Structures are given as structure tokens and as C-alpha cells.
Coordinates of C-alpha atoms (C1' of nucleotides) in Angstrom, one line a residue:
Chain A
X1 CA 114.3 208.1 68.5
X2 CA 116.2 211.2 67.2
X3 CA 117.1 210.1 64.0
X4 CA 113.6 209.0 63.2
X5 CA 111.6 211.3 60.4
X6 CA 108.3 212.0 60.6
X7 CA 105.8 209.7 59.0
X8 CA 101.9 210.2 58.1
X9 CA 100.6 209.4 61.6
X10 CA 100.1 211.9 64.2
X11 CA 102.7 212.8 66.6
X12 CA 102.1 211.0 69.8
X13 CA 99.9 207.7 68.1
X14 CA 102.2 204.5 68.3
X15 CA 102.7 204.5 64.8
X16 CA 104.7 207.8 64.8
X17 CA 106.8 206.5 67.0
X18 CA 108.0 203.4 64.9
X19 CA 109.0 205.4 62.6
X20 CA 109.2 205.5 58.8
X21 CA 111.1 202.3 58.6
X22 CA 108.9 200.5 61.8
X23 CA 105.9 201.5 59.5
X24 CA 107.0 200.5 57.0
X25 CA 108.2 197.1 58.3
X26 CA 104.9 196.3 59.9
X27 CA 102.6 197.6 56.6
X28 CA 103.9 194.6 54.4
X29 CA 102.6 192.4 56.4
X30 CA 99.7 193.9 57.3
X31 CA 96.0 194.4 54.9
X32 CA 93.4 197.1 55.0
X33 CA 89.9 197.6 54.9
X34 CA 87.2 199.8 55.7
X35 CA 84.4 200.3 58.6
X36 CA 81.3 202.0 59.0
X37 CA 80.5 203.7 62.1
X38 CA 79.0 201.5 65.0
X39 CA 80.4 198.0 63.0
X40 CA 83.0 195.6 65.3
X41 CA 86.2 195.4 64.7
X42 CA 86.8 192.9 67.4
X43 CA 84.8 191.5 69.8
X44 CA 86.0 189.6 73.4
X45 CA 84.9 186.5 72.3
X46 CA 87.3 186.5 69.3
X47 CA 89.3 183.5 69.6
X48 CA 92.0 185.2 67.0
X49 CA 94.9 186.7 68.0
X50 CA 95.2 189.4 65.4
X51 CA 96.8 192.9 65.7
X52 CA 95.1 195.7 64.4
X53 CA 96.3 199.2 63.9
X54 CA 94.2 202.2 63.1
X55 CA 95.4 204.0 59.3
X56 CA 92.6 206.6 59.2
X57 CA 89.6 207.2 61.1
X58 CA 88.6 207.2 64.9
X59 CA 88.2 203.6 67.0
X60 CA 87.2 203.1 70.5
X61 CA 87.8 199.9 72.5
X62 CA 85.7 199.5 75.5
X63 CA 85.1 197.1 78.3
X64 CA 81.3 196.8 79.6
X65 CA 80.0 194.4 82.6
X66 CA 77.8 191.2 82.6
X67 CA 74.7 193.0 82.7
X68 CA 75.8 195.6 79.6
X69 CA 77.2 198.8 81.6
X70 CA 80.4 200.1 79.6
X71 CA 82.9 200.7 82.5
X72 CA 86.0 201.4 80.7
X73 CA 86.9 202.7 77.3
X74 CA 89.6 204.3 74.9
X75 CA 89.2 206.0 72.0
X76 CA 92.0 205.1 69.5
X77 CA 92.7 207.6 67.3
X78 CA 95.0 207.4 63.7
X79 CA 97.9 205.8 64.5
X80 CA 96.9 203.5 67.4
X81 CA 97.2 199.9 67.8
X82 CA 95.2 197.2 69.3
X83 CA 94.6 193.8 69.8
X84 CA 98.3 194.0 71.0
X85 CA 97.6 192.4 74.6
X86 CA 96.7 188.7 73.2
X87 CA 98.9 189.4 70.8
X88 CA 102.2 189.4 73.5
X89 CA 101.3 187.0 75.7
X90 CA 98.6 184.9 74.1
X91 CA 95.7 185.6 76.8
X92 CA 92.3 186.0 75.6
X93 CA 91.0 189.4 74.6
X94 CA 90.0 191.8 77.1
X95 CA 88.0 194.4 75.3
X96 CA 85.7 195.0 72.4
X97 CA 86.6 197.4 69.5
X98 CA 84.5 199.3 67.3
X99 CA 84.7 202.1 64.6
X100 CA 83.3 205.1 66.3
X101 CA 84.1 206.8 63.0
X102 CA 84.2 206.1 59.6
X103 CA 87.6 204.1 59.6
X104 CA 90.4 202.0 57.6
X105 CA 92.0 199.0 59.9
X106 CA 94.9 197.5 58.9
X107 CA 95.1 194.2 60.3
X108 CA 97.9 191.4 60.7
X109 CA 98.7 187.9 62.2
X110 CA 100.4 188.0 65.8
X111 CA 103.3 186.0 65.0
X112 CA 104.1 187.9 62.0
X113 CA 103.6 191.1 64.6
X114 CA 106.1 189.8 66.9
X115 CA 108.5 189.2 64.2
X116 CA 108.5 192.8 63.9
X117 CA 108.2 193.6 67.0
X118 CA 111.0 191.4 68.4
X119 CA 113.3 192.6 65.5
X120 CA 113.1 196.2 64.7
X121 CA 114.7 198.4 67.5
X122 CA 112.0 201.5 67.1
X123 CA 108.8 199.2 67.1
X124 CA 109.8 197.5 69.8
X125 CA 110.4 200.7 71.5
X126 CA 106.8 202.3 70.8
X127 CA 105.4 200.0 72.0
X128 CA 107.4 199.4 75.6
X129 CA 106.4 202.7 75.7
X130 CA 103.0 202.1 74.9
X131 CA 102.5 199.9 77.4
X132 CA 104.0 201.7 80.3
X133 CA 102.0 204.7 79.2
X134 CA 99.2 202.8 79.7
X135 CA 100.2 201.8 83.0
X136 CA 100.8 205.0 84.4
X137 CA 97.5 206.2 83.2
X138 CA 95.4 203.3 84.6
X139 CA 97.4 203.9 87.6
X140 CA 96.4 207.6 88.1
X141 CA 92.9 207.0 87.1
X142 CA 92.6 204.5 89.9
X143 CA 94.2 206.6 92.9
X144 CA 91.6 209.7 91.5
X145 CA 88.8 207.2 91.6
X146 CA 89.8 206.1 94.9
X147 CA 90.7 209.2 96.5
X148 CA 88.9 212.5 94.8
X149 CA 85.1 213.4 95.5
X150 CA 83.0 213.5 92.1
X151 CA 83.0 217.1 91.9
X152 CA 87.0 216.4 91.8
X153 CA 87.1 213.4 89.6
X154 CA 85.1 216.0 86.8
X155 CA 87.6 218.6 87.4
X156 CA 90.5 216.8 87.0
X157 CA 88.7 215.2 83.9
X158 CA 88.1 218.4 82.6
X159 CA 91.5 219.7 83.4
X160 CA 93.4 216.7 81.2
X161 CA 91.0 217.5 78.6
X162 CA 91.3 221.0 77.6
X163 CA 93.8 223.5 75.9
X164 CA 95.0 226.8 77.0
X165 CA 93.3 229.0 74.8
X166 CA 94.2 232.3 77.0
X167 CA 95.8 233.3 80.8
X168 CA 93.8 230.9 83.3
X169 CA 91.7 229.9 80.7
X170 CA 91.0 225.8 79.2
X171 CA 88.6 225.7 76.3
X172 CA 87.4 221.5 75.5
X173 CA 86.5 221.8 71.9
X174 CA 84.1 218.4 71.7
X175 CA 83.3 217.9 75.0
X176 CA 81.8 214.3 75.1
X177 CA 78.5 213.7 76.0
X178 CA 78.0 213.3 80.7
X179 CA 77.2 209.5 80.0
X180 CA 80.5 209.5 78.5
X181 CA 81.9 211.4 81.2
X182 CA 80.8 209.5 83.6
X183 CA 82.5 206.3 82.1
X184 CA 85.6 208.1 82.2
X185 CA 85.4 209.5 85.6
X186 CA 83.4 206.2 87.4
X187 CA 80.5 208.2 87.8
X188 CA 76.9 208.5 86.8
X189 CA 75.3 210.4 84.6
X190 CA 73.0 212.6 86.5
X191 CA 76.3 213.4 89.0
X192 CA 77.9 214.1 85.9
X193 CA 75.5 216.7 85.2
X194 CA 74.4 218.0 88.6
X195 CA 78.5 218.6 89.3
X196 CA 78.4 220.8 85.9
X197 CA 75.3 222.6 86.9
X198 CA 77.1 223.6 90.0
X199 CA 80.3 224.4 88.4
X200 CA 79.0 226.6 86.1
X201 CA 77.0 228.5 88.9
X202 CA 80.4 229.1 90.4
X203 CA 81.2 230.7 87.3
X204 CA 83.8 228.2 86.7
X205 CA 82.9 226.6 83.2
X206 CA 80.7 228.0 80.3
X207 CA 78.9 226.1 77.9
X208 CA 77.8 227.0 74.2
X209 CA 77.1 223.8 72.1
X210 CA 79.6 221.2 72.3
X211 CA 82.4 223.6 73.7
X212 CA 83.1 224.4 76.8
X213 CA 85.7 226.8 78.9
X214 CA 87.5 226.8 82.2
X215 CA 87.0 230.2 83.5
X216 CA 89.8 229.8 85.4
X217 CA 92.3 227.2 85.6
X218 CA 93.7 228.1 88.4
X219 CA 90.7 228.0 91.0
X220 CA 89.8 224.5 88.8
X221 CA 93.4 223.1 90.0
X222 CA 92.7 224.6 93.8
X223 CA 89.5 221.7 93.8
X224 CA 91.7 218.8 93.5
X225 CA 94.2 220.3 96.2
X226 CA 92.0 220.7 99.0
X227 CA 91.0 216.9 100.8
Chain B
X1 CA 110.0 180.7 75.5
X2 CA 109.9 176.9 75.1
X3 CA 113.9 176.2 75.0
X4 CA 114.8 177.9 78.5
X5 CA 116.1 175.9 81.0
X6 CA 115.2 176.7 84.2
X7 CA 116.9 179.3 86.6
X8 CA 116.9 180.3 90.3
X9 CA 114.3 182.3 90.3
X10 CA 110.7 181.4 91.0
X11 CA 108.1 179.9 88.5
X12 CA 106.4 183.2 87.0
X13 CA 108.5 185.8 88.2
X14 CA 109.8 188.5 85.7
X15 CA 113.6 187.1 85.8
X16 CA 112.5 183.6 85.4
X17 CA 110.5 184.5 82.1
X18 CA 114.4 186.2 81.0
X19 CA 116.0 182.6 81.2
X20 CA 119.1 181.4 82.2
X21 CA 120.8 183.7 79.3
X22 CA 118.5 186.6 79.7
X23 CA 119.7 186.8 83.6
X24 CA 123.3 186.3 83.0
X25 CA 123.0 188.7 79.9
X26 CA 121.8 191.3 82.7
X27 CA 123.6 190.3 85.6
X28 CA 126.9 191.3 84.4
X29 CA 125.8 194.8 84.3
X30 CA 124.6 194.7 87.6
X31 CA 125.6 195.2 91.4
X32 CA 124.0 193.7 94.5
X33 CA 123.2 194.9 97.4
X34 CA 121.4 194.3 101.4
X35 CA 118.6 196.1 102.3
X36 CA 116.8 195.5 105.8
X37 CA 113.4 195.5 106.4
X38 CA 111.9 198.7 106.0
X39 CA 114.5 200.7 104.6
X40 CA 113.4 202.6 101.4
X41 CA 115.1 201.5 98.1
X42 CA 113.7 203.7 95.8
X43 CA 111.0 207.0 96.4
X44 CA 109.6 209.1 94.1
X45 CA 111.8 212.0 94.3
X46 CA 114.9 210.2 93.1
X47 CA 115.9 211.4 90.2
X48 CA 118.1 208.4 88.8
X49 CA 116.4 206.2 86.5
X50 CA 118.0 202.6 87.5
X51 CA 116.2 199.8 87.4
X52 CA 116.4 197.1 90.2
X53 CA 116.1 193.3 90.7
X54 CA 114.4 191.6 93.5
X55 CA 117.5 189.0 93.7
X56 CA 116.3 187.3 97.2
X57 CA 114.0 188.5 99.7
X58 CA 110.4 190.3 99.3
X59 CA 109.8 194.4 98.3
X60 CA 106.9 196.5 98.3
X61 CA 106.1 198.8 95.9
X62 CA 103.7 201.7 97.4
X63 CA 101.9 204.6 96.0
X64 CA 100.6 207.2 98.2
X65 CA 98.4 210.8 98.0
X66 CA 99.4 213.8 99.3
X67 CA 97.9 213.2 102.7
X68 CA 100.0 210.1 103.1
X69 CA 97.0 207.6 102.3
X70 CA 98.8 204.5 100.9
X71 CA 96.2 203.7 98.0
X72 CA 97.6 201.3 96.1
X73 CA 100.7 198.4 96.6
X74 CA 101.8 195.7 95.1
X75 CA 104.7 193.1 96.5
X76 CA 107.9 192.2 94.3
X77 CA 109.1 188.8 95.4
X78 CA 112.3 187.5 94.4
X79 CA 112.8 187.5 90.7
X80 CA 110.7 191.1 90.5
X81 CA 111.9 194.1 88.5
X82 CA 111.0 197.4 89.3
X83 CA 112.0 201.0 88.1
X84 CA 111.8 199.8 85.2
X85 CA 108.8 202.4 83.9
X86 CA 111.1 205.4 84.3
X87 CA 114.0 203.6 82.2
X88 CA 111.7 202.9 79.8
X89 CA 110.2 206.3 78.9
X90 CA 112.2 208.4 80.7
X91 CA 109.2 209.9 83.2
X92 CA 109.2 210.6 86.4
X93 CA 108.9 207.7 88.7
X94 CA 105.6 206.7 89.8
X95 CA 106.3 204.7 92.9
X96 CA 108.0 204.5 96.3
X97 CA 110.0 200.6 97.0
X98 CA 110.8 199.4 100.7
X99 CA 112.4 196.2 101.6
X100 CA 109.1 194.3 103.3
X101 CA 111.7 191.3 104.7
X102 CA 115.4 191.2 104.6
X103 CA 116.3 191.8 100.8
X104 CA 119.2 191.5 98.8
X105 CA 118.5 193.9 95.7
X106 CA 120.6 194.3 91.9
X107 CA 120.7 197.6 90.7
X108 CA 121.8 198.7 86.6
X109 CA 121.5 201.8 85.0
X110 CA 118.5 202.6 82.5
X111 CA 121.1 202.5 79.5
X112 CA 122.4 199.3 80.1
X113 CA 119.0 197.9 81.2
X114 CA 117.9 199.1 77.5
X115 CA 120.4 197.8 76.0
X116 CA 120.1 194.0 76.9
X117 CA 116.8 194.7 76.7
X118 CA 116.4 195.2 72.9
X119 CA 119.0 193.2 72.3
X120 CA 118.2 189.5 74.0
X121 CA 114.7 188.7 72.7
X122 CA 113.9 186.3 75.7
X123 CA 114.5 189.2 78.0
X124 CA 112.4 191.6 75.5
X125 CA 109.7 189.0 75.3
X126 CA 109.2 188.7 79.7
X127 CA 109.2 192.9 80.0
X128 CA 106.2 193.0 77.6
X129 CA 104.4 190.1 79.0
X130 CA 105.0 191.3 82.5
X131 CA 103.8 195.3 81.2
X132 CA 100.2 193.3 79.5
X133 CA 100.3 191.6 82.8
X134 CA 100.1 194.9 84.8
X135 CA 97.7 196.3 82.2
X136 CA 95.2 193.3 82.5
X137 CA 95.5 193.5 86.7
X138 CA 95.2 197.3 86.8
X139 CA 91.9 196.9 84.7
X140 CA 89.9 194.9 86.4
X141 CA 90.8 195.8 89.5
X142 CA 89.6 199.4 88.0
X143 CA 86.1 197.5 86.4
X144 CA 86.0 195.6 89.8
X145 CA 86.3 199.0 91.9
X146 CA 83.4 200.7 90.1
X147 CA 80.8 198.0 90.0
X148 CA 80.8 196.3 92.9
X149 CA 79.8 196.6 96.6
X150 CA 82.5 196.4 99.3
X151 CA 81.2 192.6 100.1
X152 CA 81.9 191.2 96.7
X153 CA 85.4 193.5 96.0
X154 CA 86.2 191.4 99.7
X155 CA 84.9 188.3 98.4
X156 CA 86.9 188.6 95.0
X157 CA 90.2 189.7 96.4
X158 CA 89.7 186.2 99.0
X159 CA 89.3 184.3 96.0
X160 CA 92.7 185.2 94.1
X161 CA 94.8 185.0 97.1
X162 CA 93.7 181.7 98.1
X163 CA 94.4 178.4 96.9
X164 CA 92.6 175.1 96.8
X165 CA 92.8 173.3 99.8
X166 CA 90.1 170.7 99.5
X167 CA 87.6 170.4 97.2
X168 CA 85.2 173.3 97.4
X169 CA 87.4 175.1 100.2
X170 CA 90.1 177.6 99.5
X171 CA 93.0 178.6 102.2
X172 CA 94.8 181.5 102.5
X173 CA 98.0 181.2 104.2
X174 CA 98.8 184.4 105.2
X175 CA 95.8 186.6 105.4
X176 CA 97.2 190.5 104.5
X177 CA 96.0 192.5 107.7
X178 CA 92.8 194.4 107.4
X179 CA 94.5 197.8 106.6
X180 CA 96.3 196.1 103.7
X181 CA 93.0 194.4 102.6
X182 CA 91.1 197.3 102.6
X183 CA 94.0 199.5 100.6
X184 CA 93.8 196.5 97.9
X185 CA 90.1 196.6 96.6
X186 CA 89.8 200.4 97.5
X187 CA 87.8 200.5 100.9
X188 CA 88.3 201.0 104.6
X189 CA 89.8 198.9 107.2
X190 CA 86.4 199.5 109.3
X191 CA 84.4 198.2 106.2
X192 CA 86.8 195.0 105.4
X193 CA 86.3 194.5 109.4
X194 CA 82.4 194.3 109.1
X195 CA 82.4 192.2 105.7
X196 CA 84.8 189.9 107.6
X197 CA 82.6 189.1 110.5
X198 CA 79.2 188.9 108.2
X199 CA 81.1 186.6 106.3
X200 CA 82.8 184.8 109.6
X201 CA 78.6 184.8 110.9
X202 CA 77.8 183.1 107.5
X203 CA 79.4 180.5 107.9
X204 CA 81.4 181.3 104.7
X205 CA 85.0 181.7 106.3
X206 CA 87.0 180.5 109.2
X207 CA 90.5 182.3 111.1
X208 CA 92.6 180.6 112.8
X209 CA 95.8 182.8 113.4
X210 CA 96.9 184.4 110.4
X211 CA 95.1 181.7 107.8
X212 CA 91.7 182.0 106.3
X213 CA 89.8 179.3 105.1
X214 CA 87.3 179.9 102.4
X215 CA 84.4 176.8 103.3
X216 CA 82.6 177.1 100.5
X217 CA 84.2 178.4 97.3
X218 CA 81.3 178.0 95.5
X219 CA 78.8 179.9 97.6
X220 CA 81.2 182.5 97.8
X221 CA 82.2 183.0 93.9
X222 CA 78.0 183.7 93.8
X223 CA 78.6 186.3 95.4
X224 CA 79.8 188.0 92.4
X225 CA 77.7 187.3 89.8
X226 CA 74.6 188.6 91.9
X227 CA 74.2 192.4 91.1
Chain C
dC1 C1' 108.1 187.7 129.9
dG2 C1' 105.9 191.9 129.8
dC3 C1' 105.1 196.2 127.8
dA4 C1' 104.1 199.1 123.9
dA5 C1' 102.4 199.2 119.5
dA6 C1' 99.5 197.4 116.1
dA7 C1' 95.5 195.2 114.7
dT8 C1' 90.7 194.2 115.4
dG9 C1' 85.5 194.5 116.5
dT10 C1' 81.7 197.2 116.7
dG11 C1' 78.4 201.2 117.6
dA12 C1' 76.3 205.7 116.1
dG13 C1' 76.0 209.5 113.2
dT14 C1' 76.6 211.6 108.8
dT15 C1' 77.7 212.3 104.0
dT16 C1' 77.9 211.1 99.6
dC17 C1' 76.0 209.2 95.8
dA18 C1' 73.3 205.8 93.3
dT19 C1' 68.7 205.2 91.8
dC20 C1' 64.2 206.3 90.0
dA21 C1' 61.3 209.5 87.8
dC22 C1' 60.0 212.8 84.6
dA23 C1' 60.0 217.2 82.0
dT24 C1' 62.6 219.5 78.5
dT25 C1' 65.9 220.2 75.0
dT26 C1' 69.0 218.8 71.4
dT27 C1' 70.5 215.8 67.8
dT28 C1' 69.8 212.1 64.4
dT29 C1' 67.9 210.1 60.7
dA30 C1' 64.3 208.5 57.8
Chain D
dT1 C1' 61.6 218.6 58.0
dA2 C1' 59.1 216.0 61.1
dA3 C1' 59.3 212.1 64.0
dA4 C1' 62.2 209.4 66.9
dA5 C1' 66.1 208.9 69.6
dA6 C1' 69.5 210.9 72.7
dA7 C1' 71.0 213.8 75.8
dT8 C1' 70.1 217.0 79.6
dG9 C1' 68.4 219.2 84.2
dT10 C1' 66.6 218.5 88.5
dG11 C1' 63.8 216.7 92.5
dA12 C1' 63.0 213.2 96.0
dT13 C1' 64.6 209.1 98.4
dG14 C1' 67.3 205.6 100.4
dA15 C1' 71.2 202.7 100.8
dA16 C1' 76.0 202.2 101.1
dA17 C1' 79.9 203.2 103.2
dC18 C1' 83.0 206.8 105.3
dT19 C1' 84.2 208.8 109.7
dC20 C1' 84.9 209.1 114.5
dA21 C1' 85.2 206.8 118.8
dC22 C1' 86.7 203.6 121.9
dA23 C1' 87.1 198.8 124.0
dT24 C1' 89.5 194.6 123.3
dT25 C1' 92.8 191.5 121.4
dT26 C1' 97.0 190.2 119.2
dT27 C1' 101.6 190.9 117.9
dG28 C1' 106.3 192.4 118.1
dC29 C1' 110.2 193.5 120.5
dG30 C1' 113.4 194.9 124.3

DNA sequence: CGCAAAATGTGAGTTTCATCACATTTTTTA
DNA sequence: TAAAAAATGTGATGAAACTCACATTTTGCG
């Protein structure tokens, strides 16, 4: 991975990490096109097994129950695959795609995916990596749900989602909306909201618009200690 | 996938997947060893990154919170890899692994497990279908854990471990204990009690010793769709 | 075989949240 | 920019399930 350049997709997103050449390698056999906001990219009842990368723009995948609750998601930003999972081991899809931005999808055939995959050393690499990233992060998400309190689950969501922007002090730029939250946390909405009422009566968050800052870090990180 | 020949592990485990080649390809890189029940193989605090083969016998791979709450397990029988996250991407690792029976286990380094890993495409090919495979399970046991009741996670869990038995009846062989049942759809082991004996009083399930039989596989897959 | 340890069954009390309901504010979009 | 749609704040209520407690049964082991 050391020798690698960087390429046009941002540092972190699958496609950096195949490299120039990996990029390269999948692009030829891969073609583009564009999506409005809100339109499908792929749906769970797809009976293809295409793989689809994100060039530019801002997808989510999610996975909703029989009666329509959305229970999981991902956002995938520039530089993120999917479709990948049928893809590998020829299962039906497990989630539905769509552009939550304006966004150009490159799309390919799965055996001509695997070719590349199977064949270039960085690709392959990525995307083992990928995968156990994905892993680990499923993982952790279901010993929080299992194990933390709302009020922690928030926290800790709160926690992975901001940047130091002083000493002690997160700032979360676009702080999605509490439905969303929720999702990500297994929660509901209005616990969503009462647990940021009572946060910000501690005087641990602050609010204006769609920003919002950890007051302090540290007694954030004390809530998810104590059981 | 189609041109392997069978080897000496068991139908859908990780080294059978490798093939005959893919398992001699790693074995000479390898070195076995015993391991009796109970003794710890691997914990989170080592700071190696080797991976290991399940070669005969059963392991247990545990994940537990800071107050010593087991929350999440899942067995390695023979022809299981494991460690094989931190080889990958070089993190931490994630899990503790005991021996559950009498176990004779292969160990390699990460660098050498890499190496025949990119190199022999059979081997390549059963890493990232066993990775998808972990992603699938870990996601709806995650979709399953946030939408439904205790009763139905009980009544789902009885329906994968068992097998048919007779038409419309399932049996389960071994039944986990109630601690171990409760740890594997997220609940108590007072809660998996209760839900046990409503069901027993139902007329839904029978014990006898360590089996279970499901006596109406149909009336209990309803169960689920109800919400 | 017999004892200790583990596993099970069940009651009672309590806590946490999920749910419903609505008023209010903010954001979209026609 | 006004109307419509989304998002938010908060109360009241009830059900689900966690916790503690202890009696009983089963299992494992010396």
C-alpha cells in the first residue's frame, strides 16, 4: 500500500485504496451515469448481480422491515462500492441503494469485477479490508445496542461523529436529522430527542442550526464508562 | 469453485471452501498444536497478529464488555479460521478464542497468511465469501435485535438451529443452555426461561434431555411475521 | 455414587422505553 | 413567498423486559 499514489477519490473510500492502477483496472470495464436525488440505484428485488461504485456524489444503502421501518443504513460517500455482497458469493441482495445526492454511478458486471478483484493485488486488498471494516463496525454497533442505555447509545453516536474543534470540545458540522439518529442508534425518535433535550440541560451539547458542539468531551466519554 | 476435489474438512467450513490446494498451499506455513478444553487460544490483549485454523475439535470465539458480560459468541468448528481480521488490516483484535472441546489448532503468521492469500485465488475466493457471510449474519441478527420482541428473536434463533425432522417438526439436537440462548438474540436467561415454558405450555415445543423438538414449524415461523 | 456446581423455573417489583397525541418550529418546494 | 411537508419538543400512558431473589432440578466430576 506504500507505493500506491494518490488518486481522485477521497482518502479512506475503497476506491483510494486500489490505487491509481486498481482504478484504473476496474474503470475500463465499468460505465457511468447520473442520478437525481431520491431515484434507486438498486433495489433488493434486483435479480442482477452488478457492482456499483460511487464516482461523485453522495449514496445511501439501507435496509427497512416488512412493514416499511428503515432499520439499518450507510451513507456511501465518493469512492464507495456496492452491490459487492452478491457480487462475491452470488446471494441475493440485501439492501436497497439510492442517490441521496445528486450522483454519478459507475456500474459493472460481477464476473468482470471478480476478474479484477481476483487479479490485481491492491483491489483485492481494499476490499478484504472493506469487508473486515465492516465487520468490526457491525460488531461494535451490536454490543452498544445490546449493552449501553439510550442516553449512552446517543453519546457514543455523537462521540464517533464529531471533530475536535478545541480542548474538550467536538463540533458535528451536519448533524442528521433525530429520525436519522435514531436509525443509527436503534432508537426512536422522540428518545432521540428527549435524550438531547436533557443533554443540553446538562450543558453538555449546544445547538445552532444544523451544528452542534460537545461541551466537553471528556464528561461525554465518562457516560459510556459508568454501567 | 467447481474443480475442487473434496478435502478433510467439513462441508461449508472456511478450509473446505480453500480446496485441497488452498489447504496444502497454507499448511506448509503452518504449525499445529493441542489445546484442552477451556484453555484460552487467543485474547484480546495479544499483540501478535497470527492467524489460526480450527484443524480438529470445536473453539469459541467470545466478545465480552467491560463488566465481563459475554454479549456476543460464535463457535469455530473444525475447518474454522480465526484472527484473521487483525492480519488482514492490521487492528487490534476484536475477540477472545477458547478451546470449547479438546482442539488441535494451526497457527501462521499474518505475512505468510497474506501471502497465500493473494496469491492462491481459491483461498482468496473462501476469505471473502466467509467475510460477506459474517456481514450478512451480523446484519440481521442486528435488524432482528431491534424489531422484535424477545418471543419471536427465541422463536427465530429455534428455527436456524434446528433441522427438519419430520414434516412440519424441526429438532434441535443439542439445545445451547439458556444463558447461551439468551447471549445469542440479545436477552436474559430469565426472559429465554419464561418464553421457553409459554412456548413448552403452547404446545409449540417439547425437551427431552438436551434436544428440542419444534412440533409445528409452521405455527411457529408465524410467529414472525406477526408485528 | 454422591457432592458441588451449573442450570432451570418462577414470582414480585421496578425501570426503561415504545407508543400515541398534539402543538410548534423549521425546511422544502411549487 | 406562501403553502405544504418535515422535523422537533414534550406530556401521558402502558407494556415489555430487566433485576433480584430463591427454590428446585440437572449435570459434571472426584
Amino acid at each position: 500500500m506504500s507505493d500506491l499514489e494518490d488518486n481522485k477519490y477521497p482518502e479512506g473510500s475503497t476506491l483510494h485504496a486500489c490505487g491509481p492502477s486498481g482504478v484504473e483496472a476496474l474503470a475500463q470495464f465499468w460505465t457511468e451515469s447520473n442520478f437525481a436525488p431520491r431515484s434507486v440505484i438498486v433495489s433488493e428485488s434486483d435479480t442482477d448481480d452488478d457492482v456499483f461504485f460511487v464516482v461523485d456524489g453522495l449514496a445511501r444503502a439501507a435496509t427497512f422491515t416488512d412493514n416499511g421501518r428503515e432499520v439499518l443504513y450507510s451513507d456511501l460517500p465518493r469512492g464507495d462500492a456496492f452491490g459487492i455482497f452478491a457480487a462475491i458469493d452470488g446471494q441475493p441482495r440485501s439492501t436497497n441503494v439510492f442517490a441521496k445526492e445528486q450522483s454519478r454511478i459507475a456500474r459493472m458486471s460481477a464476473s468482470n469485477f471478480r476478474e479484477v478483484l481476483h487479479t490485481n493485488r491492491s483491489v483485492n486488498q481494499a476490499f478484504l479490508t472493506y469487508l473486515v471494516d465492516r465487520i468490526r463496525h457491525l460488531s461494535s454497533r451490536m454490543t452498544e445496542a445490546t449493552t449501553l442505555s439510550t442516553e449512552q447509545r446517543l453519546c457514543a453516536q455523537l462521540l464517533r461523529m464529531c471533530v475536535k474543534s478545541a480542548p474538550d470540545q467536538g463540533l458535528v458540522e451536519r448533524l442528521p436529522t433525530q429520525q436519522e439518529l435514531a436509525t443509527l442508534i436503534s432508537s426512536q425518535r422522540e428518545s432521540v430527542g428527549r435524550e438531547m433535550s436533557k443533554l443540553k440541560d446538562q450543558g453538555l451539547i449546544n445547538r445552532d442550526g444544523k451544528a452542534l458542539t460537545i461541551l466537553s468531551l471528556r464528561s461525554m466519554e465518562t457516560k459510556l464508562s459508568d454501567f
